[in-house]
Amino acid sequence: MDLSNKMFSEIPMVFSYHWNLGNINWLMTAWTTWAHAVAFVGLFKIMDCRKETLIWAFLLWPISGIGITVGAHRLWSHRSYSAALPVRVFLMLCNSIANQGSILHWARDHRVHHKHSETDADPHNAMRGFFFAHMGWLLLKKHPEVIRAGKELDFSDLHEDPVVMFQKKLDPWFALYMCFVFPAQIAVRFWGENFWTAFFVAGGLRYVYVLHCTFLVNSAAHLYGDHPYDIMSHPAENPYVSFFAIGEGWHNWHHKYPFDYATSEFGISSQFNPSKLFIDMLAAVGLVWGRKRGTAAWDMGRARRERDRKAGVPLPKPVSRPWEATAVKGGIEIVHWKPTAGVKRVRKV
């Protein structure tokens, strides 16, 4: 379900269900718990930090962020533009600081997500609720349909990219070093910070913060916002998510035109999108080329929608979320909701 008190109150029930079925991914659960514990320690270390370390941790937010948005997402997952080798190497390093799995793994899951969005084959299917889409999908074993769908797609372009495969060969040790140790070493070397203070703040706390910024694209941007481009698509235009995810919140446009390098209709002056600006800056100096846009397709789609409106053709309506589908029978409201499998609840109205 969506973000609510009820969602939190029913997490134990859902956990118990998956525990009994043996669905829990214990390795990822342990890792996620450890990372959040490190971030929690980092919160108490903030007051011990030098101001340079706090600035460094803040800068690592967009630095690691573009490794996901400009790199793993727009370049390697969607091939929405082409980049020179130095750019690909730089983005790989930024992506390693983000430490959200290898580029190969990230792009594989994301391509499956787009091809089978909000179905059982979607790795973070938002039809299963906010918490599952946000981070619950990492704590459970993959649905069999996700595994099947992943085997059907072609990832040869990723395997042929030496930058992607270099990172994959060193996974996870290189990413762990770049995420936690490297930021601390920079702080120690250049302004004499205590290693462990920088480790917990610029490493752990910053890591978990960026992690949740990315998670919001899968959860909040699939549940809250406007749908000006595709009324049948649940992914939405969410400016708040776009702020935290440095431009990735314009999700209705992105799911309509996933090949668009900007992932938004407008430029930086109208829609907050630092990732697009960064790509445009690289293009201006010849390090990026072949930027793809969906604006021409949208112009044709908008004209067709306007013709239908004038002809009196009603707009289609999207399918309700599982927890939104209700029916009233004999004074009883039957709520069909499947946080696990086959759960049907009733309440008096």
Short mmCIF file of C-alpha atoms in Angstrom, two decimals, residues 11 33 43 48 68 78 86 117 133 140 161 207 215 243-244 256 321:
data_model
loop_
_atom_site.label_atom_id
_atom_site.label_comp_id
_atom_site.label_asym_id
_atom_site.label_seq_id
_atom_site.Cartn_x
_atom_site.Cartn_y
_atom_site.Cartn_z
CA ILE A 11 5.26 -4.87 8.16
CA THR A 33 20.87 -3.63 8.60
CA LEU A 43 24.45 10.82 12.90
CA ASP A 48 32.74 15.67 15.92
CA ILE A 68 23.63 6.41 -10.80
CA HIS A 78 18.93 3.15 -21.58
CA PRO A 86 37.25 9.20 -19.93
CA SER A 117 6.78 -2.27 -14.98
CA ALA A 133 9.11 -0.71 -3.92
CA LEU A 140 13.34 -10.70 -0.33
CA ASP A 161 31.94 -2.48 -22.41
CA TYR A 207 25.81 6.30 1.54
CA PHE A 215 14.82 4.37 -3.52
CA PHE A 243 15.33 17.24 -5.92
CA PHE A 244 16.63 14.37 -3.82
CA LYS A 256 6.65 7.17 -21.53
CA ARG A 321 -3.79 -0.34 -7.21
#
